Amino acid sequence: MTRVVISGTGLYKPEHVISNAELVASYNAYAALQNAQNADRIAAGEVEALPESSVEFVEKASGIRQRYVMHKAGILDPQRMRPHYEPRPDDQLSLMAEIGVAAARAALAQAGRQPQEVDAVICAASNMQRAYPAMAIEIQQALGAGGYGFDMNVACSSATFALEQAINAVRSGSAQRVLVVSPEITSAHQEWRDRDCHFIFGDVATALLVERDDGQPSSTPRWEVLGTRLATQFSNNIRNNAGFINRCEDTDPGARDKTFRQEGRKVFKEVVPIAAAHIESHLGSLGLKPADVRRYWLHQANEGMNQLVVRKLVGGSAGGDVAPLILDEFANTASAGSIIAFHLHRDDLRSGDVGVVCSFGAGYSVGSVVVRRV
Ligand code: CO8
């Protein structure tokens, strides 16, 4: 069977950082403004006053300490509470493509490949900037890649689900080299006005190059793909109703259901066992046990979730050598989280070491990719 490898990864990190202290201060200023504006209705018991957010809660409940964002001022402005993105003319590279291209170029450079050697681009992310033409085709053109491109969205599992498509395309011979690009502009769909979730997300873009193992020596280590496994199970516990039908429904485009919302506790409880069982059974199908795995690069949504997944699998704790955490620095970057962990924390593994990239999130969806350092 054709050996397929991940030969390079790339990361684009926005220049702006918002600390928890800055975020909470702006949210609390927003809440005070709202409460002042609604003082009479609050006094009459018609609406509830907005309670304050707190840095202590955010850090204890999530493990997140800061997030990178594409536009900081708009998010922190208590009168606005969302980023401001300038509309671009159709003949200018779109924002999502721009950060995707930056990550893709970094992945190609790491793999020692030229864009012309790529013959497929998959743009896999939780949100697409527009309906069409596909972001992937714009990225393909901007890079100068050949072949074809398409978009796909499985929320937080977009990147791992795209990896399976890329790996299968290379294995079957329909493509030689496939780029999986995940530009996650989560700040545009994050509800910054809701204290239950205002701290959760951050912006970033990642890219991976998947190719046939040509057996040639390479300057950077390659990661042989031993197997992939995907699973979904419908749940309304993470949902966003923004979509192209909205304008025909005559509903408010700014209504709460048109941005990210979740039943965080339920998600936590339900997804942890699904993810742990998924990984264990995937490893079992490859003749491996959880303890045989040198490193887990897990989805980065919540520190407590990763602690429980790792405890169930190997009895250890996340955040160190077994399952590095990056969410303290990046927050939840949707589908890019496990890929950032893989990008930043793999150089110390030795040839023959096995690792698992695993995402879990909305859908519900879980995707695992088992790799071995060549
Ligand atoms: N400050 C102070 N208090 C707060 C705050 C705050 N900011 N927020 C909530 N509280 C209060 C609550 O009101 C509650 O009060 P009470 O007990 O009086 O009712 C109390 O604190 C406890 O609240 P929770 O039960 O909600 O707190 P948790 O301990 O459950 O923590 C979390 C909340 C952090 C959200 C946690 O539940 C969690 O992380 N769950 C899992 C989340 C997860 O993994 N989600 C995955 C979604 S991501 C994904 O799939 C991609 C989607 C697409 C991305 C789109 C881009 C935006």
Coordinates of C-alpha atoms and ligand atoms in Angstrom, one line a residue:
M1 CA 0.0 0.0 0.0
T2 CA 1.1 3.6 -0.7
R3 CA 2.8 5.1 2.3
V4 CA 1.4 8.6 3.0
V5 CA 3.2 11.2 5.1
I6 CA 2.6 14.6 6.6
S7 CA 5.7 16.4 5.4
G8 CA 5.1 19.9 6.7
T9 CA 3.0 22.1 8.9
G10 CA 2.5 25.8 9.1
L11 CA 1.0 28.3 11.5
Y12 CA -0.2 31.9 11.0
K13 CA -0.6 33.8 14.3
P14 CA -2.3 37.2 14.3
E15 CA -0.3 40.1 15.7
H16 CA -2.9 41.2 18.3
V17 CA -3.3 39.6 21.7
I18 CA -6.1 40.0 24.2
S19 CA -5.4 39.0 27.8
N20 CA -8.1 37.8 30.1
A21 CA -7.8 41.0 32.1
E22 CA -8.4 43.2 29.0
L23 CA -11.3 41.0 27.9
V24 CA -13.0 41.0 31.2
A25 CA -12.6 44.7 31.7
S26 CA -14.2 45.5 28.3
Y27 CA -17.1 43.0 29.0
N28 CA -17.8 44.5 32.4
A29 CA -17.8 48.0 30.9
Y30 CA -20.3 46.7 28.3
A31 CA -22.5 45.1 31.0
A32 CA -22.4 48.3 33.1
L33 CA -23.5 50.3 30.0
Q34 CA -26.3 47.8 29.2
N35 CA -27.5 47.8 32.8
A36 CA -27.5 51.6 32.9
Q37 CA -29.5 51.8 29.7
N38 CA -32.0 49.2 31.0
A39 CA -32.2 50.5 34.6
D40 CA -35.9 51.0 34.6
R41 CA -36.7 47.6 33.1
I42 CA -34.3 45.9 35.5
A43 CA -36.0 47.7 38.4
A44 CA -39.4 46.7 37.1
G45 CA -38.2 43.0 36.9
E46 CA -38.8 42.9 33.2
V47 CA -35.2 42.1 32.3
E48 CA -32.3 40.7 34.4
A49 CA -29.2 42.8 35.0
L50 CA -26.1 41.4 33.2
P51 CA -23.7 39.9 35.8
E52 CA -19.9 40.6 35.6
S53 CA -17.4 38.3 34.1
S54 CA -14.2 37.4 36.0
V55 CA -10.6 36.5 35.2
E56 CA -10.6 33.9 38.0
F57 CA -13.6 32.1 36.5
V58 CA -12.3 32.1 33.0
E59 CA -8.9 30.7 34.0
K60 CA -10.4 28.1 36.4
A61 CA -13.2 27.0 34.1
S62 CA -11.2 26.8 30.8
G63 CA -7.4 27.1 31.3
I64 CA -7.4 30.0 28.8
R65 CA -5.1 33.0 29.6
Q66 CA -5.2 35.0 26.4
R67 CA -6.1 34.8 22.7
Y68 CA -4.7 36.0 19.4
V69 CA -7.2 38.1 17.3
M70 CA -7.2 39.7 13.9
H71 CA -8.8 43.0 15.1
K72 CA -8.5 44.0 18.7
A73 CA -10.0 47.5 19.1
G74 CA -13.5 46.6 17.9
I75 CA -13.7 43.6 20.2
L76 CA -12.7 45.6 23.3
D77 CA -14.9 48.6 22.5
P78 CA -17.9 48.3 24.9
Q79 CA -20.0 50.1 22.3
R80 CA -19.2 47.6 19.6
M81 CA -18.1 44.2 21.0
R82 CA -17.1 42.6 17.7
P83 CA -14.0 43.0 15.4
H84 CA -14.2 45.4 12.5
Y85 CA -13.1 44.0 9.2
E86 CA -13.0 46.4 6.2
P87 CA -14.9 45.0 3.2
R88 CA -12.5 44.2 0.4
P89 CA -13.1 44.5 -3.4
D90 CA -13.7 41.3 -5.3
D91 CA -10.3 41.6 -7.0
Q92 CA -8.4 41.6 -3.7
L93 CA -7.4 38.5 -1.8
S94 CA -10.0 37.9 0.9
L95 CA -9.2 37.9 4.6
M96 CA -9.6 34.2 5.1
A97 CA -7.6 33.3 2.0
E98 CA -4.8 35.7 3.1
I99 CA -4.2 34.0 6.5
G100 CA -4.7 30.6 4.9
V101 CA -2.0 31.4 2.3
A102 CA 0.4 32.5 5.0
A103 CA 0.0 29.2 6.9
A104 CA 0.2 27.2 3.6
R105 CA 3.4 28.9 2.6
A106 CA 5.0 28.0 5.9
A107 CA 3.9 24.4 5.6
L108 CA 5.4 24.2 2.1
A109 CA 8.7 25.8 3.2
Q110 CA 8.9 23.2 6.0
A111 CA 8.3 20.4 3.6
G112 CA 10.8 21.8 1.1
R113 CA 8.1 21.9 -1.6
Q114 CA 7.0 24.5 -4.2
P115 CA 3.4 25.5 -4.6
Q116 CA 3.4 24.1 -8.2
E117 CA 4.0 20.6 -6.7
V118 CA 0.6 20.7 -4.9
D119 CA -2.3 19.4 -6.8
A120 CA -5.2 19.8 -4.3
V121 CA -6.1 22.3 -1.7
I122 CA -8.8 21.7 1.0
C123 CA -9.9 24.7 3.0
A124 CA -11.3 23.2 6.2
A125 CA -12.7 25.5 8.8
S126 CA -15.7 26.2 11.1
N127 CA -16.9 29.1 9.1
M128 CA -16.5 30.2 5.5
Q129 CA -16.3 33.9 4.7
R130 CA -18.7 33.6 1.7
A131 CA -20.8 31.1 0.0
Y132 CA -18.8 30.9 -3.3
P133 CA -16.4 30.7 -5.0
A134 CA -14.7 28.3 -2.7
M135 CA -12.0 29.7 -0.4
A136 CA -9.8 26.8 -1.3
I137 CA -9.8 27.8 -5.0
E138 CA -8.8 31.3 -4.1
I139 CA -6.0 29.9 -1.9
Q140 CA -5.0 27.6 -4.7
Q141 CA -4.7 30.5 -7.2
A142 CA -2.9 32.8 -4.7
L143 CA -0.3 30.0 -4.1
G144 CA 0.1 29.0 -7.7
A145 CA -0.9 25.4 -6.9
G146 CA -2.4 23.1 -9.6
G147 CA -5.2 20.5 -9.5
Y148 CA -8.4 21.4 -7.6
G149 CA -9.6 22.9 -4.4
F150 CA -12.8 22.6 -2.3
D151 CA -14.1 23.8 1.1
M152 CA -15.4 21.7 3.9
N153 CA -16.8 22.4 7.4
V154 CA -17.1 20.0 10.3
A155 CA -16.7 22.7 13.0
C156 CA -13.9 21.9 15.4
S157 CA -13.2 18.6 13.5
S158 CA -12.8 20.3 10.1
A159 CA -9.0 19.8 9.9
T160 CA -8.9 16.1 10.9
F161 CA -11.8 15.3 8.6
A162 CA -10.0 17.1 5.8
L163 CA -6.8 15.2 6.6
E164 CA -8.7 11.9 6.0
Q165 CA -9.8 13.2 2.6
A166 CA -6.3 14.3 1.7
I167 CA -4.7 11.1 2.9
N168 CA -7.2 9.0 0.9
A169 CA -6.7 11.1 -2.2
V170 CA -2.9 10.6 -2.0
R171 CA -3.3 6.9 -1.2
S172 CA -5.6 6.3 -4.1
G173 CA -3.3 8.2 -6.5
S174 CA -5.9 10.8 -7.4
A175 CA -3.6 13.5 -6.0
Q176 CA 0.2 13.6 -5.3
R177 CA 0.3 16.3 -2.7
V178 CA -2.6 17.9 -0.8
L179 CA -2.6 21.0 1.3
V180 CA -5.1 21.1 4.2
V181 CA -5.6 24.7 5.2
S182 CA -7.6 25.9 8.2
P183 CA -8.0 29.6 8.5
E184 CA -10.2 30.0 11.7
I185 CA -11.5 33.6 12.1
T186 CA -13.5 32.6 15.1
S187 CA -13.7 36.2 16.3
A188 CA -16.4 36.9 13.7
H189 CA -18.7 34.2 15.1
Q190 CA -17.8 34.5 18.8
E191 CA -20.4 36.2 20.9
W192 CA -18.3 38.7 22.8
R193 CA -21.4 40.0 24.6
D194 CA -22.2 36.8 26.4
R195 CA -20.1 36.2 29.5
D196 CA -20.7 32.4 29.3
C197 CA -18.6 32.2 26.2
H198 CA -16.9 35.5 25.5
F199 CA -13.5 34.1 26.5
I200 CA -13.6 30.9 24.5
F201 CA -12.2 31.6 21.0
G202 CA -9.1 32.9 19.3
D203 CA -8.1 33.5 15.6
V204 CA -5.3 31.6 13.8
A205 CA -4.6 29.6 10.6
T206 CA -2.9 26.3 10.2
A207 CA -1.8 24.2 7.2
L208 CA -0.5 20.7 6.6
L209 CA 1.0 19.1 3.6
V210 CA 0.1 15.5 2.9
E211 CA 2.1 13.6 0.3
R212 CA 3.1 10.1 -1.0
D213 CA 6.3 8.9 0.7
D214 CA 8.9 9.0 -2.1
G215 CA 11.5 7.3 0.2
Q216 CA 13.9 10.2 -0.4
P217 CA 15.7 11.7 2.6
S218 CA 14.2 14.9 3.8
S219 CA 15.7 17.8 5.8
T220 CA 12.7 17.8 8.2
P221 CA 11.1 14.7 9.8
R222 CA 8.1 13.2 8.1
W223 CA 5.1 11.6 9.8
E224 CA 3.8 8.4 8.3
V225 CA 0.0 8.1 8.6
L226 CA -0.9 4.8 10.2
G227 CA -4.7 5.4 10.1
T228 CA -7.6 7.8 10.3
R229 CA -11.0 7.5 11.9
L230 CA -14.0 9.9 11.8
A231 CA -17.3 9.8 13.7
T232 CA -20.3 12.1 14.1
Q233 CA -23.4 12.1 16.3
F234 CA -26.0 14.8 16.0
S235 CA -26.3 17.3 18.9
N236 CA -27.8 20.8 19.3
N237 CA -25.6 21.5 22.2
I238 CA -23.2 23.6 20.1
R239 CA -25.1 25.5 17.5
N240 CA -25.0 28.6 15.3
N241 CA -28.1 29.4 13.1
A242 CA -26.4 32.0 10.8
G243 CA -26.9 31.0 7.2
F244 CA -28.0 31.9 3.7
I245 CA -31.7 31.3 4.5
N246 CA -31.8 33.9 7.3
R247 CA -32.7 36.9 5.0
C248 CA -35.8 34.9 3.8
E249 CA -36.9 34.1 7.4
D250 CA -37.2 37.9 8.2
T251 CA -35.4 37.2 11.5
D252 CA -33.0 39.6 13.2
P253 CA -29.5 39.0 11.8
G254 CA -28.1 40.2 15.2
A255 CA -30.2 37.8 17.2
R256 CA -28.4 35.6 19.8
D257 CA -28.9 32.4 17.8
K258 CA -26.8 33.8 14.8
T259 CA -23.5 33.5 16.7
F260 CA -21.8 30.7 18.6
R261 CA -23.8 29.3 21.5
Q262 CA -23.4 26.1 23.5
E263 CA -24.5 24.2 26.6
G264 CA -21.0 24.0 27.8
R265 CA -21.5 21.6 30.7
K266 CA -23.4 19.1 28.6
V267 CA -20.7 19.3 25.9
F268 CA -18.1 18.7 28.5
K269 CA -19.8 15.7 30.0
E270 CA -20.9 14.1 26.7
V271 CA -17.9 14.7 24.5
V272 CA -15.1 13.5 26.9
P273 CA -16.3 9.8 26.9
I274 CA -17.0 9.8 23.2
A275 CA -13.4 11.1 22.4
A276 CA -11.6 8.8 24.8
A277 CA -13.6 5.7 23.5
H278 CA -13.0 6.8 19.9
I279 CA -9.2 7.1 20.3
E280 CA -9.0 3.8 22.2
S281 CA -10.9 1.9 19.6
H282 CA -9.0 3.5 16.7
L283 CA -5.7 2.5 18.3
G284 CA -7.0 -1.0 18.9
S285 CA -7.9 -1.4 15.3
L286 CA -4.2 -0.7 14.5
G287 CA -3.0 -3.2 17.1
L288 CA -2.0 -0.4 19.5
K289 CA -2.8 0.4 23.1
P290 CA -3.2 3.9 24.5
A291 CA 0.0 3.5 26.5
D292 CA 1.9 2.7 23.3
V293 CA 1.3 6.3 22.2
R294 CA 4.2 8.7 22.9
R295 CA 2.1 11.9 22.4
Y296 CA -1.5 13.0 22.1
W297 CA -2.1 16.3 20.2
L298 CA -5.7 16.8 21.4
H299 CA -8.4 19.4 20.5
Q300 CA -7.8 22.5 22.6
A301 CA -11.2 23.7 23.9
N302 CA -10.9 23.3 27.7
E303 CA -8.1 22.2 29.9
G304 CA -10.4 20.1 32.2
M305 CA -11.7 18.2 29.2
N306 CA -8.2 17.2 28.0
Q307 CA -7.2 16.2 31.6
L308 CA -10.2 13.8 31.7
V309 CA -9.5 12.4 28.2
V310 CA -5.9 11.7 29.1
R311 CA -6.8 10.3 32.5
K312 CA -9.2 7.9 30.8
L313 CA -6.6 6.8 28.2
V314 CA -3.3 6.6 30.1
G315 CA -4.0 7.6 33.7
G316 CA -1.7 10.6 33.3
S317 CA -2.4 14.3 33.1
A318 CA -2.6 16.7 30.1
G319 CA -0.4 19.8 29.9
G320 CA 3.0 18.1 29.9
D321 CA 4.8 15.6 27.8
V322 CA 1.9 13.2 27.1
A323 CA -0.6 15.8 25.8
P324 CA 0.7 19.3 25.5
L325 CA -1.8 22.2 26.0
I326 CA -1.6 25.3 23.8
L327 CA -5.0 26.7 24.8
D328 CA -3.6 28.9 27.5
E329 CA -1.8 30.9 24.8
F330 CA -4.2 30.5 21.8
A331 CA -7.6 29.8 23.5
N332 CA -10.0 27.5 21.5
T333 CA -9.0 28.0 17.8
A334 CA -11.7 25.5 16.6
S335 CA -10.3 23.0 14.1
A336 CA -6.8 24.5 14.3
G337 CA -6.2 23.6 18.0
S338 CA -4.9 20.0 17.7
I339 CA -2.9 21.0 14.6
I340 CA -1.2 23.8 16.5
A341 CA -0.3 21.3 19.2
F342 CA 1.1 19.0 16.6
H343 CA 3.0 21.9 14.9
L344 CA 4.6 23.1 18.1
H345 CA 5.2 20.0 20.1
R346 CA 6.6 17.2 18.0
D347 CA 10.3 17.8 17.4
D348 CA 11.4 16.0 20.5
L349 CA 9.8 12.7 19.4
R350 CA 12.2 10.0 18.0
S351 CA 12.0 7.9 14.8
G352 CA 9.4 5.2 15.4
D353 CA 7.4 7.1 18.1
V354 CA 3.6 7.0 17.6
G355 CA 1.3 10.0 18.2
V356 CA -2.4 10.8 17.8
V357 CA -3.9 14.0 16.5
C358 CA -7.5 14.1 17.7
S359 CA -10.3 16.8 17.4
F360 CA -13.7 16.9 19.0
G361 CA -16.5 19.4 19.0
A362 CA -19.7 20.6 17.4
G363 CA -21.7 18.1 15.4
Y364 CA -20.8 16.2 17.6
S365 CA -17.7 15.2 15.7
V366 CA -14.5 13.4 16.5
G367 CA -11.6 12.8 14.1
S368 CA -8.4 10.9 14.9
V369 CA -5.2 10.6 12.9
V370 CA -2.5 8.2 14.1
V371 CA 1.0 9.0 12.9
R372 CA 4.5 7.5 13.4
R373 CA 7.7 9.6 13.0
V374 CA 9.6 8.2 10.1
Ligands
CO8_1 N1 -17.4 34.9 34.7 C1 -18.0 34.6 35.9 N2 -18.9 33.6 36.1 C2 -19.4 33.0 34.9 C3 -18.9 33.3 33.7 C4 -17.9 34.4 33.6 N3 -17.3 34.7 32.4 N4 -19.5 32.6 32.7 C5 -20.4 31.8 33.4 N5 -20.3 32.1 34.7 C6 -21.1 31.5 35.8 C7 -22.3 30.8 35.3 O1 -23.4 31.7 35.1 C8 -22.6 29.8 36.4 O2 -23.3 30.4 37.4 P1 -24.4 29.6 38.3 O3 -23.7 28.4 38.8 O4 -24.8 30.6 39.3 O5 -25.4 29.2 37.3 C9 -21.2 29.4 36.8 O6 -20.4 30.4 36.5 C10 -20.8 28.1 36.2 O7 -21.0 28.2 34.7 P2 -20.8 26.9 33.8 O8 -21.5 25.8 34.4 O9 -21.2 27.4 32.4 O10 -19.3 26.8 33.9 P3 -18.4 25.5 33.5 O11 -17.6 25.2 34.6 O12 -19.1 24.5 32.8 O13 -17.4 26.2 32.4 C11 -17.1 26.3 29.9 C12 -17.9 26.8 31.2 C13 -15.7 26.8 30.1 C14 -17.8 26.8 28.7 C15 -17.1 24.7 29.9 O14 -18.4 24.2 30.1 C16 -16.5 24.1 28.7 O15 -15.5 24.5 28.2 N6 -17.3 23.2 28.1 C17 -16.8 22.5 26.8 C18 -16.8 23.5 25.7 C19 -16.4 22.9 24.4 O16 -15.5 22.1 24.3 N7 -17.0 23.4 23.4 C20 -16.6 23.0 22.1 C21 -17.1 24.0 21.3 S1 -16.0 24.5 20.1 C22 -16.5 23.8 18.6 O17 -16.9 22.7 18.4 C23 -16.3 24.7 17.4 C24 -17.6 25.4 17.1 C25 -17.4 26.3 15.9 C26 -16.6 27.5 16.3 C27 -17.2 28.8 15.8 C28 -16.3 30.0 16.0 C29 -16.9 30.9 17.0

